[in-house]
Each structure stands twice: as C-alpha cells, then as structure tokens.
Coordinates of C-alpha atoms and ligand atoms in Angstrom, one line a residue:
M97 CA 6.3 20.2 -68.9
T98 CA 4.8 23.7 -68.5
T99 CA 6.6 26.7 -70.0
Q100 CA 6.5 29.9 -68.0
S101 CA 4.8 32.7 -69.9
D102 CA 6.9 35.9 -70.5
T103 CA 4.1 38.0 -69.1
L104 CA 4.3 38.7 -65.4
V105 CA 1.5 41.3 -65.0
S106 CA -1.4 41.6 -67.3
V107 CA -3.7 44.6 -66.9
E108 CA -7.0 43.9 -68.7
N109 CA -9.5 46.8 -69.2
V110 CA -9.0 48.1 -65.7
S111 CA -11.1 51.0 -64.4
K112 CA -11.4 52.7 -61.1
S113 CA -14.1 55.2 -60.2
F114 CA -14.3 57.0 -56.9
T115 CA -17.6 58.1 -55.5
L116 CA -17.3 61.7 -54.2
S117 CA -19.1 63.2 -51.3
R118 CA -22.4 64.9 -52.4
S119 CA -23.0 68.6 -52.1
L120 CA -26.4 69.8 -51.1
S121 CA -27.4 70.5 -54.7
D122 CA -26.3 66.9 -55.6
V123 CA -28.6 65.6 -53.0
F124 CA -31.5 67.7 -54.3
N125 CA -30.8 66.8 -57.9
G126 CA -30.3 63.1 -57.1
R127 CA -26.8 63.1 -58.4
H128 CA -24.0 60.8 -57.2
P129 CA -20.8 62.5 -58.4
K130 CA -17.9 60.3 -59.2
V131 CA -14.5 60.6 -60.8
D132 CA -13.1 58.0 -63.3
A133 CA -9.5 58.0 -62.0
V134 CA -8.6 55.1 -64.4
S135 CA -10.6 54.2 -67.5
E136 CA -10.3 50.9 -69.3
I137 CA -6.5 50.5 -69.2
S138 CA -4.9 47.5 -70.8
F139 CA -1.2 46.6 -71.0
T140 CA 1.2 43.8 -70.1
L141 CA 4.5 43.8 -68.2
K142 CA 7.0 41.1 -69.0
R143 CA 9.3 39.5 -66.4
G144 CA 12.2 41.8 -65.8
E145 CA 10.7 44.6 -67.8
T146 CA 10.7 48.2 -66.5
I147 CA 7.8 50.5 -67.6
G148 CA 7.6 54.3 -66.8
I149 CA 4.2 55.8 -66.4
V150 CA 4.2 59.6 -67.1
G151 CA 1.4 62.2 -67.1
E152 CA 0.3 65.3 -65.3
S153 CA -0.9 65.4 -61.7
G154 CA -4.3 63.8 -61.3
C155 CA -4.2 61.6 -64.4
G156 CA -4.5 58.4 -62.4
K157 CA -0.9 57.2 -62.1
T158 CA -1.0 56.5 -58.3
T159 CA -4.5 54.9 -58.6
L160 CA -3.2 52.5 -61.2
G161 CA 0.0 51.7 -59.2
R162 CA -2.1 51.0 -56.1
M163 CA -4.4 48.7 -58.1
L164 CA -1.3 46.8 -59.4
L165 CA -0.4 46.0 -55.9
K166 CA -3.9 45.1 -54.7
L167 CA -4.0 48.1 -52.3
I168 CA -7.2 49.2 -53.9
T169 CA -9.8 47.2 -55.9
P170 CA -10.6 48.1 -59.5
T171 CA -14.3 48.9 -60.3
G172 CA -13.9 47.1 -63.6
G173 CA -11.6 44.7 -65.5
A174 CA -8.9 42.4 -64.0
I175 CA -5.2 42.4 -63.1
R176 CA -3.4 39.1 -63.4
F177 CA -0.1 38.4 -61.8
D178 CA 1.6 35.2 -63.1
G179 CA -1.8 34.3 -64.6
A180 CA -3.9 34.7 -61.4
D181 CA -6.5 37.4 -60.9
I182 CA -5.0 39.3 -57.9
N183 CA -8.4 40.3 -56.6
A184 CA -9.4 36.7 -56.3
L185 CA -6.3 35.9 -54.2
S186 CA -6.8 35.2 -50.5
G187 CA -5.0 33.4 -47.6
E188 CA -1.7 31.7 -48.7
S189 CA -1.9 32.9 -52.3
E190 CA -2.4 36.5 -51.2
L191 CA 0.5 36.3 -48.8
A192 CA 2.7 35.0 -51.6
F193 CA 1.6 37.8 -53.9
R194 CA 2.3 40.4 -51.2
R195 CA 5.8 39.0 -50.8
R196 CA 6.5 39.1 -54.6
A197 CA 5.0 42.5 -55.3
Q198 CA 6.3 45.5 -53.3
L199 CA 5.8 49.3 -53.2
V200 CA 8.5 51.9 -53.0
F201 CA 7.0 54.9 -51.3
Q202 CA 7.2 58.4 -52.8
N203 CA 8.2 60.2 -49.7
P204 CA 11.1 58.6 -47.8
F205 CA 10.6 61.1 -45.0
D206 CA 7.3 59.6 -43.9
A207 CA 7.6 56.1 -45.4
L208 CA 9.4 54.8 -42.2
N209 CA 8.1 54.6 -38.7
P210 CA 9.9 57.5 -36.9
H211 CA 10.0 55.5 -33.6
F212 CA 11.7 52.5 -35.2
T213 CA 15.5 52.2 -35.7
I214 CA 16.6 51.6 -39.3
R215 CA 17.5 48.1 -38.3
R216 CA 13.9 47.4 -37.0
S217 CA 12.4 48.9 -40.2
L218 CA 14.6 46.7 -42.4
Y219 CA 13.8 43.5 -40.5
E220 CA 10.1 44.2 -40.2
P221 CA 9.0 42.9 -43.6
L222 CA 10.3 39.5 -42.6
L223 CA 8.0 39.3 -39.5
N224 CA 4.8 37.2 -40.0
T225 CA 6.4 35.4 -43.0
R226 CA 7.4 31.8 -43.3
V227 CA 11.0 32.8 -43.9
P228 CA 13.1 31.0 -41.2
A229 CA 14.7 33.3 -38.7
A230 CA 18.1 31.9 -39.6
E231 CA 17.7 33.5 -43.0
H232 CA 16.8 37.0 -41.8
D233 CA 20.3 38.4 -41.4
R234 CA 21.4 37.2 -44.8
M235 CA 18.3 38.6 -46.6
V236 CA 18.6 42.0 -44.9
G237 CA 22.3 42.0 -45.6
E238 CA 21.7 41.3 -49.3
A239 CA 19.2 44.0 -49.7
M240 CA 21.6 46.5 -48.0
V241 CA 24.3 45.5 -50.5
R242 CA 22.0 46.0 -53.4
V243 CA 21.3 49.6 -52.5
Q244 CA 24.9 50.3 -51.3
L245 CA 23.8 50.7 -47.7
D246 CA 26.4 48.1 -46.6
R247 CA 28.9 51.0 -46.4
M248 CA 26.7 52.7 -43.9
L249 CA 26.3 50.0 -41.2
H250 CA 26.7 52.6 -38.5
L251 CA 23.2 53.9 -39.5
L252 CA 21.4 50.7 -38.4
D253 CA 20.9 51.9 -34.9
S254 CA 19.9 55.4 -36.0
Y255 CA 16.3 56.8 -36.3
P256 CA 14.9 58.1 -39.6
H257 CA 15.3 61.8 -38.6
Q258 CA 19.0 61.3 -38.2
L259 CA 19.5 60.3 -41.9
S260 CA 19.7 62.4 -45.1
G261 CA 17.0 62.1 -47.7
G262 CA 19.3 60.0 -50.0
Q263 CA 20.1 57.6 -47.2
L264 CA 16.5 57.3 -46.2
Q265 CA 15.5 56.5 -49.8
R266 CA 18.1 53.8 -49.9
V267 CA 16.6 52.3 -46.7
V268 CA 13.1 52.5 -48.2
L269 CA 14.3 50.7 -51.3
A270 CA 16.2 48.1 -49.3
R271 CA 13.1 47.5 -47.2
A272 CA 11.1 46.8 -50.5
L273 CA 13.8 44.4 -51.6
V274 CA 14.3 42.4 -48.4
L275 CA 11.7 39.8 -49.5
Q276 CA 13.3 39.4 -52.9
P277 CA 10.2 40.5 -54.9
D278 CA 9.8 39.9 -58.7
F279 CA 7.8 43.1 -59.1
I280 CA 8.0 46.6 -57.6
V281 CA 5.9 49.8 -58.1
A282 CA 7.9 52.9 -57.4
D283 CA 5.7 56.0 -57.1
E284 CA 7.7 59.1 -57.7
P285 CA 10.7 57.5 -56.0
V286 CA 13.0 60.5 -56.2
S287 CA 10.7 63.5 -56.5
M288 CA 11.3 64.6 -52.9
L289 CA 15.0 64.4 -53.1
D290 CA 17.6 67.1 -54.0
V291 CA 18.8 67.0 -57.5
S292 CA 22.3 66.2 -56.2
V293 CA 21.2 62.9 -54.6
R294 CA 18.8 61.8 -57.3
A295 CA 21.6 60.6 -59.6
G296 CA 22.9 58.2 -56.8
I297 CA 19.4 56.8 -56.3
L298 CA 18.8 56.4 -60.0
N299 CA 22.0 54.5 -60.4
V300 CA 21.0 52.2 -57.6
L301 CA 17.6 51.7 -59.3
R302 CA 19.3 50.8 -62.5
E303 CA 21.7 48.4 -60.8
V304 CA 18.8 46.7 -59.0
R305 CA 16.9 46.4 -62.2
D306 CA 19.9 44.8 -63.9
T307 CA 21.1 42.5 -61.2
M308 CA 17.8 41.3 -59.7
G309 CA 15.9 41.1 -63.0
L310 CA 12.9 42.8 -61.4
A311 CA 9.9 43.8 -63.3
A312 CA 9.1 47.4 -62.3
V313 CA 6.6 50.2 -62.8
F314 CA 8.1 53.7 -62.2
I315 CA 5.6 56.4 -61.8
S316 CA 7.1 59.8 -62.5
H317 CA 6.6 63.3 -63.7
D318 CA 10.2 63.3 -64.8
L319 CA 10.8 62.1 -68.3
A320 CA 14.5 62.3 -67.8
L321 CA 14.2 59.7 -65.0
V322 CA 12.0 57.5 -67.1
R323 CA 14.5 57.7 -69.9
Y324 CA 17.3 56.7 -67.6
V325 CA 15.6 53.7 -66.0
C326 CA 12.7 52.4 -68.1
E327 CA 12.7 50.4 -71.3
R328 CA 9.1 51.2 -72.1
T329 CA 7.0 54.4 -71.4
I330 CA 3.3 54.8 -71.1
T331 CA 1.7 58.2 -71.2
M332 CA -1.5 58.7 -69.3
Y333 CA -4.0 61.5 -69.7
L334 CA -7.2 61.9 -67.6
G335 CA -7.3 58.2 -66.6
A336 CA -6.5 56.7 -69.9
V337 CA -3.4 55.5 -71.8
V338 CA -2.8 57.7 -74.8
E339 CA 0.7 56.4 -75.8
D340 CA 2.8 53.3 -75.2
G341 CA 6.1 52.3 -76.7
P342 CA 9.9 51.8 -76.3
T343 CA 11.2 54.7 -74.2
K344 CA 13.8 55.8 -76.7
D345 CA 11.2 56.0 -79.5
V346 CA 8.6 57.7 -77.4
I347 CA 11.0 60.4 -76.3
A348 CA 12.8 60.8 -79.6
H349 CA 9.6 60.7 -81.7
P350 CA 6.6 61.2 -79.4
L351 CA 3.4 60.5 -81.4
H352 CA 0.5 61.7 -79.3
P353 CA 0.2 65.5 -79.2
Y354 CA 0.1 65.3 -75.4
T355 CA 3.4 63.3 -75.2
R356 CA 4.9 65.8 -77.7
A357 CA 4.0 68.6 -75.4
L358 CA 5.4 66.7 -72.3
V359 CA 8.7 66.0 -74.1
Q360 CA 9.0 69.6 -75.1
A361 CA 8.2 70.9 -71.7
V362 CA 10.9 68.8 -69.9
P363 CA 14.5 69.2 -70.9
V364 CA 15.7 65.7 -71.6
P365 CA 19.5 65.5 -72.1
N366 CA 20.8 64.4 -75.5
V367 CA 17.4 64.3 -77.2
D368 CA 16.7 66.1 -80.4
Q369 CA 13.8 68.5 -79.4
S370 CA 13.5 70.1 -82.8
H371 CA 9.9 69.0 -83.4
D372 CA 7.5 71.8 -84.1
P373 CA 6.4 73.4 -80.9
L374 CA 3.1 72.0 -79.7
P375 CA 2.0 74.0 -76.7
L376 CA -0.8 72.7 -74.5
I377 CA -3.9 74.9 -74.4
G378 CA -5.3 75.7 -70.9
A379 CA -5.1 73.4 -67.9
M380 CA -6.1 69.8 -67.4
P381 CA -10.0 69.6 -67.3
D382 CA -11.9 68.6 -64.2
A383 CA -11.6 64.8 -64.0
R384 CA -15.2 64.6 -62.9
N385 CA -16.3 66.0 -66.2
P386 CA -14.0 65.0 -69.0
P387 CA -14.6 66.3 -72.6
A388 CA -16.7 64.3 -74.9
G389 CA -14.7 62.6 -77.7
C390 CA -11.0 62.6 -77.3
R391 CA -10.2 63.4 -73.7
F392 CA -7.4 65.7 -74.9
S393 CA -9.4 67.5 -77.5
D394 CA -10.0 70.8 -75.6
R395 CA -6.3 71.3 -75.1
C396 CA -5.0 69.9 -78.4
P397 CA -3.9 72.4 -81.1
L398 CA -4.6 69.7 -83.8
A399 CA -8.2 68.8 -82.6
D400 CA -11.1 69.1 -85.1
D401 CA -14.8 68.2 -84.9
G402 CA -14.0 64.5 -85.5
C403 CA -11.8 64.5 -82.3
R404 CA -14.6 66.2 -80.3
A405 CA -17.2 63.7 -81.5
A406 CA -15.5 60.3 -81.0
R407 CA -13.0 58.8 -78.6
P408 CA -9.9 57.6 -80.5
P409 CA -9.0 53.9 -79.6
L410 CA -5.5 53.0 -78.5
R411 CA -4.2 51.3 -81.6
P412 CA -0.9 49.8 -82.8
V413 CA 1.1 52.2 -85.0
G414 CA 4.5 50.7 -85.3
P415 CA 6.8 48.1 -83.7
G416 CA 5.8 47.9 -80.0
R417 CA 3.9 51.2 -80.2
R418 CA 0.3 52.2 -79.6
V419 CA -1.3 55.6 -79.7
A420 CA -4.8 57.0 -79.1
C421 CA -5.0 59.9 -81.6
F422 CA -6.9 60.3 -84.9
K423 CA -4.3 62.7 -86.1
V424 CA -1.2 60.5 -85.8
P425 CA -0.9 59.3 -89.4
A426 CA -1.0 62.8 -90.7
F427 CA 2.4 63.7 -89.2
T428 CA 4.2 60.6 -88.2
T429 CA 4.0 57.8 -90.8
A430 CA 7.6 58.2 -91.8
Q431 CA 8.9 58.3 -88.2
V432 CA 7.1 55.2 -87.0
Q433 CA 8.5 53.0 -89.7
Ligands
ATP634 N1 -9.6 58.1 -52.6 C1 -10.0 59.0 -53.6 N2 -11.3 59.5 -53.5 C2 -11.7 60.3 -54.5 N3 -11.0 60.7 -55.6 C3 -9.7 60.2 -55.7 C4 -9.2 59.3 -54.7 N4 -7.9 59.0 -55.1 C5 -7.7 59.7 -56.2 N5 -8.8 60.4 -56.6 C6 -8.9 61.2 -57.8 O1 -8.6 60.4 -58.9 C7 -7.8 61.1 -59.9 C8 -6.5 60.5 -60.1 O2 -5.7 60.6 -58.9 P1 -4.2 60.0 -58.7 O3 -3.8 60.3 -57.3 O4 -4.2 58.6 -59.2 O5 -3.4 60.9 -59.8 P2 -1.8 61.0 -60.0 O6 -1.6 60.9 -61.5 O7 -1.1 60.0 -59.2 O8 -1.5 62.5 -59.5 P3 -0.1 63.1 -58.9 O9 0.8 63.2 -60.0 O10 -0.6 64.4 -58.4 O11 0.4 62.1 -57.8 C9 -7.8 62.5 -59.3 O12 -8.8 63.3 -59.9 C10 -8.0 62.4 -57.9 O13 -8.6 63.5 -57.3
MG635 MG1 0.4 60.2 -57.6

C-alpha cells in the first residue's frame, strides 16, 4: 500500500528571469538586459496548508504565483505537485492539474467576461471537462454555498457591472471552487475592495480553508490579512525568500530586518509592536541591478561590510523558521527558542 505524502506542492530552487527589450546603447554594447524576478526559491506546501507571501511591489510574488499554476515556466529549478514536475505535464495529466490548481484573480472587476451573465461565468469552468453534465448544477450550487452566494440567486442572470465589488469577488472565488480544487493561488484577493467588504470576503476565505481543506497561497501586501487567513508566512525581497515561519511567530517576533520593518509599517491588530524601530533606508533597488552580497544590505540599518560581501543563505533558526540574515543571532536567540 502506498502512503500519500503530506507535501502537496514542492518548490525546488525555482528561478525566473525575464529578458527585457534592449535600448540602443544595450545593442551597441552587446548587452542583453534581464531581470531576475524570482531567484532560487525553495519551500514546500502541505495538503490543506495556507501560506501567505508578503513583500513590496516588484519583489516577485505574482511571478512565483503564476509559476505555481504553470501559467509561466521557470527558467531554473522545478515545481512538483503531488510528486510530479508540473512543467513535464501534458495531455490528460495537465488537464487534471489544471482542474486541481486554480487562480483567484486580483481584480474582480476585470476577472469576469463583461458580456457573460454570472450564471454563464460560473458554469464555464465545467465546459471541456470530463465532468458529466448531470453533475454541473450540483457543483455550481456547492461552490455558491461555500462563498455564501446562495442567498443571492437573483444575481445569476445579472452581468458583472450590475454587482458590487464584494459580490463580484464572491463570484470569482466560487468560479475557482467549482471544480473542487485541492490548491488555490489568490493574488491580492481583496486589495481592490473597500475596507468594509474585505472582512466578509476574508471570513469566506477562512471558511473555505477550513471546510474544503484546501492548500492555498495568498499573495498580499496586507500583513493583517495574512495573519487572519494564513498559518505560515513567507517574506520575499527582490526575488528571494528572506524569512519563512509560522505566521503568529513571524508577526509577533519578526527576525529578518526587512520583515521587522514591514510589521512596524503595517498596523496589525493585537500584536505587540514594541520592537525597536527599524526604518527602511531608501527605496527598493532596481531589480535589474540588485546589490552585491545581501540583497537588502543597501537599505538595512544593521548591514556591515560582511553583509555587502556575501549573500546570506536561508537557514533554519528555530522550530519551523528560516531566515536569510547574518545578523539574526545577534538580536533574536532568546526569541526564537
Ligand atoms: N513579463 C515580464 N517581463 C519583464 N519583466 C517582468 C515581467 N513580469 C514581471 N516582471 C518583473 O519582475 C519583477 C517581479 O514582478 P512581479 O509582478 O512578480 O512582482 P510583485 O511582487 O507581484 O509586485 P506587485 O506587488 O506590484 O504586484 C519586477 O521587477 C517586474 O518588473
Ligand atoms: Mg503582483
């Protein structure tokens, strides 16, 4: 008898560089400019686990999310889903993967075809699948119940422009759940919504997480959201993971200076924010030209020559925690234990 591994998604040394268009001087100098959007990232996601990915604009969150769903191909490394390299999948096995792994779009206002009724959008994922037609009503109905759209059946014959942002985001989520996936990637799922409707959507996300046992990656700028929905949090900076750990520990005792700055910048309810202030210096550097040594060294108030000379590896520093910073032991040994 084979036992099923706990790991659903395994990200192994994954990188993605984009080749940029060449300026006239690039052509003369024989340069081929590129940006390393994601650099050698490794982590695993267990079945039913929810991970939040946080970090500033441009740090590579969406690029990573799109690779997890085989929407773009890594330039290095491999992503395994249930043990199989997703980039080697084709035909039937690729169709099965596309059913099991779904994307929740960032902007509900343009995630749906404006010419389709809500009903048509909700049934569309079932077309061109092997799911028998007799099952379609039940599957759409179940997805609607999960996102509490069943109380809004009158919306089924409406068009997207007739719905509010909160209702649209529920439709977008229901659409992602129709095929009963085991894994979703939600890229900034509430960032376009009014604060007043966010809470309702976040409760739905939590409910879906608990009742469906979905594994999920939530990409967000919003640490408060990640704290509410995700068991684990990964901080990215300039294409790399700089911290990884249980959300409550990462937010209560951030280890990497960048995560410390993020936690201090974002008011997170009921969290002791009495750490020493650690302001970021300057803006995020140009991703085409990252600093030598530690990627964060030119903005880090703790950086010294050692940090500028060598890149700190992501290393284990406590139960379930990893951090990429030479300075961590100096100020955290007591907190990690
Ligand atoms: N198709 C592309 N071609 C060239 N560069 C790209 C492409 N997609 C992303 N990039 C670059 O890769 C880097 C990471 O972009 P990405 O969209 O993944 O960041 P992000 O963390 O999702 O940002 P945001 O929070 O603003 O959504 C950026 O420097 C971006 O300009
Ligand atoms: Mg993005």
